[in-house]
Amino acid sequence: MVPGQDVILTNLRRGALEYCVLAMLGHGPLYGLDIARRLTADSVLLASEGTLYPLLARLRRAGLVETTWQESPSGPPRRYYAMTDQGRLAVEAFTRAWTPFRDAVDAALTQGETR
């Protein structure tokens, strides 16, 4: 049985999504809905918001993000997420591992193609 695109994307997201979230937070604190909007913009990185909040909770428990509450100009206070120093180290380690991994996958997928 050949897996469909949804199954493939689910498996790829499982390994990379938390680092994508951390990398986004490297540019400054964001609140959950803003993170979700950015990740769902292309419908590739995040299929639904339902998986984001448990992921953010895991990142917080692991000490990779910290949270603060801030008043919102429209509605209830918002929880903002910011990357910690540990989170920065995790992104750096992921980047070091990701680049050769991505290159190896690209090479395997293009092996045998005429250039």
mmCIF file of C-alpha atoms in Angstrom:
data_model
loop_
_atom_site.group_PDB
_atom_site.id
_atom_site.type_symbol
_atom_site.label_atom_id
_atom_site.label_comp_id
_atom_site.label_asym_id
_atom_site.label_seq_id
_atom_site.Cartn_x
_atom_site.Cartn_y
_atom_site.Cartn_z
ATOM 1 C CA MET A 1 0.000 0.000 0.000
ATOM 2 C CA VAL A 2 1.376 3.398 -0.977
ATOM 3 C CA PRO A 3 0.697 6.119 1.611
ATOM 4 C CA GLY A 4 -1.187 9.192 0.450
ATOM 5 C CA GLN A 5 0.127 12.723 0.630
ATOM 6 C CA ASP A 6 -1.710 13.419 3.916
ATOM 7 C CA VAL A 7 0.007 10.487 5.640
ATOM 8 C CA ILE A 8 3.397 11.540 4.301
ATOM 9 C CA LEU A 9 2.902 15.147 5.453
ATOM 10 C CA THR A 10 1.787 13.973 8.902
ATOM 11 C CA ASN A 11 4.981 11.965 9.309
ATOM 12 C CA LEU A 12 7.187 14.805 8.064
ATOM 13 C CA ARG A 13 5.470 17.342 10.351
ATOM 14 C CA ARG A 14 5.949 15.097 13.359
ATOM 15 C CA GLY A 15 9.718 15.527 13.234
ATOM 16 C CA ALA A 16 10.013 19.145 12.173
ATOM 17 C CA LEU A 17 7.049 21.186 13.377
ATOM 18 C CA GLU A 18 8.309 21.966 16.868
ATOM 19 C CA TYR A 19 11.550 23.333 15.420
ATOM 20 C CA CYS A 20 9.621 25.433 12.921
ATOM 21 C CA VAL A 21 7.643 26.925 15.819
ATOM 22 C CA LEU A 22 10.833 27.577 17.778
ATOM 23 C CA ALA A 23 12.456 29.209 14.749
ATOM 24 C CA MET A 24 9.435 31.509 14.370
ATOM 25 C CA LEU A 25 9.778 32.506 18.015
ATOM 26 C CA GLY A 26 13.425 33.350 17.387
ATOM 27 C CA HIS A 27 12.170 36.555 15.773
ATOM 28 C CA GLY A 28 10.225 37.584 18.870
ATOM 29 C CA PRO A 29 7.304 36.532 21.075
ATOM 30 C CA LEU A 30 4.040 35.520 19.410
ATOM 31 C CA TYR A 31 0.650 34.486 20.692
ATOM 32 C CA GLY A 32 -0.867 31.137 19.820
ATOM 33 C CA LEU A 33 -3.360 32.247 17.200
ATOM 34 C CA ASP A 34 -0.702 34.244 15.371
ATOM 35 C CA ILE A 35 1.569 31.178 15.304
ATOM 36 C CA ALA A 36 -1.324 29.063 13.989
ATOM 37 C CA ARG A 37 -2.136 31.562 11.240
ATOM 38 C CA ARG A 38 1.464 31.655 10.060
ATOM 39 C CA LEU A 39 1.790 27.883 10.076
ATOM 40 C CA THR A 40 -1.509 27.218 8.286
ATOM 41 C CA ALA A 41 -0.949 29.886 5.609
ATOM 42 C CA ASP A 42 0.329 27.283 3.142
ATOM 43 C CA SER A 43 -1.541 24.257 4.589
ATOM 44 C CA VAL A 44 1.721 22.300 4.656
ATOM 45 C CA LEU A 45 3.313 22.816 8.071
ATOM 46 C CA LEU A 46 0.128 22.715 10.149
ATOM 47 C CA ALA A 47 -3.110 21.046 9.123
ATOM 48 C CA SER A 48 -5.173 22.255 12.089
ATOM 49 C CA GLU A 49 -4.814 24.426 15.173
ATOM 50 C CA GLY A 50 -5.728 21.434 17.325
ATOM 51 C CA THR A 51 -2.179 20.114 17.216
ATOM 52 C CA LEU A 52 -0.483 23.432 17.956
ATOM 53 C CA TYR A 53 -1.510 24.048 21.563
ATOM 54 C CA PRO A 54 -0.414 20.622 22.867
ATOM 55 C CA LEU A 55 2.895 21.162 21.045
ATOM 56 C CA LEU A 56 3.329 24.590 22.674
ATOM 57 C CA ALA A 57 2.576 23.036 26.076
ATOM 58 C CA ARG A 58 5.250 20.363 25.489
ATOM 59 C CA LEU A 59 7.767 23.036 24.475
ATOM 60 C CA ARG A 60 6.954 24.985 27.648
ATOM 61 C CA ARG A 61 7.319 21.921 29.888
ATOM 62 C CA ALA A 62 10.644 21.122 28.198
ATOM 63 C CA GLY A 63 11.906 24.630 28.985
ATOM 64 C CA LEU A 64 12.248 25.593 25.313
ATOM 65 C CA VAL A 65 9.651 28.386 25.493
ATOM 66 C CA GLU A 66 8.303 30.583 28.242
ATOM 67 C CA THR A 67 4.952 32.306 28.377
ATOM 68 C CA THR A 68 3.568 35.617 29.511
ATOM 69 C CA TRP A 69 0.071 37.026 29.520
ATOM 70 C CA GLN A 70 -0.547 40.370 27.846
ATOM 71 C CA GLU A 71 -3.675 42.452 27.592
ATOM 72 C CA SER A 72 -5.305 42.418 24.186
ATOM 73 C CA PRO A 73 -6.759 45.521 22.545
ATOM 74 C CA SER A 74 -9.677 43.371 21.383
ATOM 75 C CA GLY A 75 -10.844 40.736 23.840
ATOM 76 C CA PRO A 76 -9.345 38.708 26.674
ATOM 77 C CA PRO A 77 -5.635 38.657 27.545
ATOM 78 C CA ARG A 78 -3.386 36.638 25.238
ATOM 79 C CA ARG A 79 -0.702 34.127 26.136
ATOM 80 C CA TYR A 80 2.522 35.004 24.352
ATOM 81 C CA TYR A 81 5.255 32.458 23.730
ATOM 82 C CA ALA A 82 8.952 33.359 23.667
ATOM 83 C CA MET A 83 11.931 31.126 22.985
ATOM 84 C CA THR A 84 14.348 30.488 25.851
ATOM 85 C CA ASP A 85 18.110 30.055 25.592
ATOM 86 C CA GLN A 86 17.510 26.298 25.624
ATOM 87 C CA GLY A 87 15.108 26.762 22.724
ATOM 88 C CA ARG A 88 17.777 28.635 20.757
ATOM 89 C CA LEU A 89 20.230 25.806 21.357
ATOM 90 C CA ALA A 90 17.606 23.296 20.174
ATOM 91 C CA VAL A 91 17.042 25.232 16.936
ATOM 92 C CA GLU A 92 20.789 25.458 16.342
ATOM 93 C CA ALA A 93 21.161 21.700 16.859
ATOM 94 C CA PHE A 94 18.202 20.991 14.570
ATOM 95 C CA THR A 95 19.635 23.244 11.874
ATOM 96 C CA ARG A 96 22.977 21.440 12.031
ATOM 97 C CA ALA A 97 21.174 18.092 11.642
ATOM 98 C CA TRP A 98 18.544 19.266 9.143
ATOM 99 C CA THR A 99 20.804 20.629 6.428
ATOM 100 C CA PRO A 100 22.737 17.397 5.743
ATOM 101 C CA PHE A 101 19.531 15.358 6.202
ATOM 102 C CA ARG A 102 17.649 17.516 3.676
ATOM 103 C CA ASP A 103 20.564 17.343 1.248
ATOM 104 C CA ALA A 104 20.716 13.542 1.568
ATOM 105 C CA VAL A 105 16.969 13.210 0.950
ATOM 106 C CA ASP A 106 17.165 15.535 -2.058
ATOM 107 C CA ALA A 107 20.095 13.529 -3.430
ATOM 108 C CA ALA A 108 18.247 10.232 -2.931
ATOM 109 C CA LEU A 109 15.124 11.578 -4.635
ATOM 110 C CA THR A 110 17.049 12.871 -7.620
ATOM 111 C CA GLN A 111 19.396 9.893 -8.020
ATOM 112 C CA GLY A 112 19.185 8.553 -11.508
ATOM 113 C CA GLU A 113 17.723 11.719 -12.988
ATOM 114 C CA THR A 114 19.517 13.042 -16.008
ATOM 115 C CA ARG A 115 21.022 16.431 -15.514
#
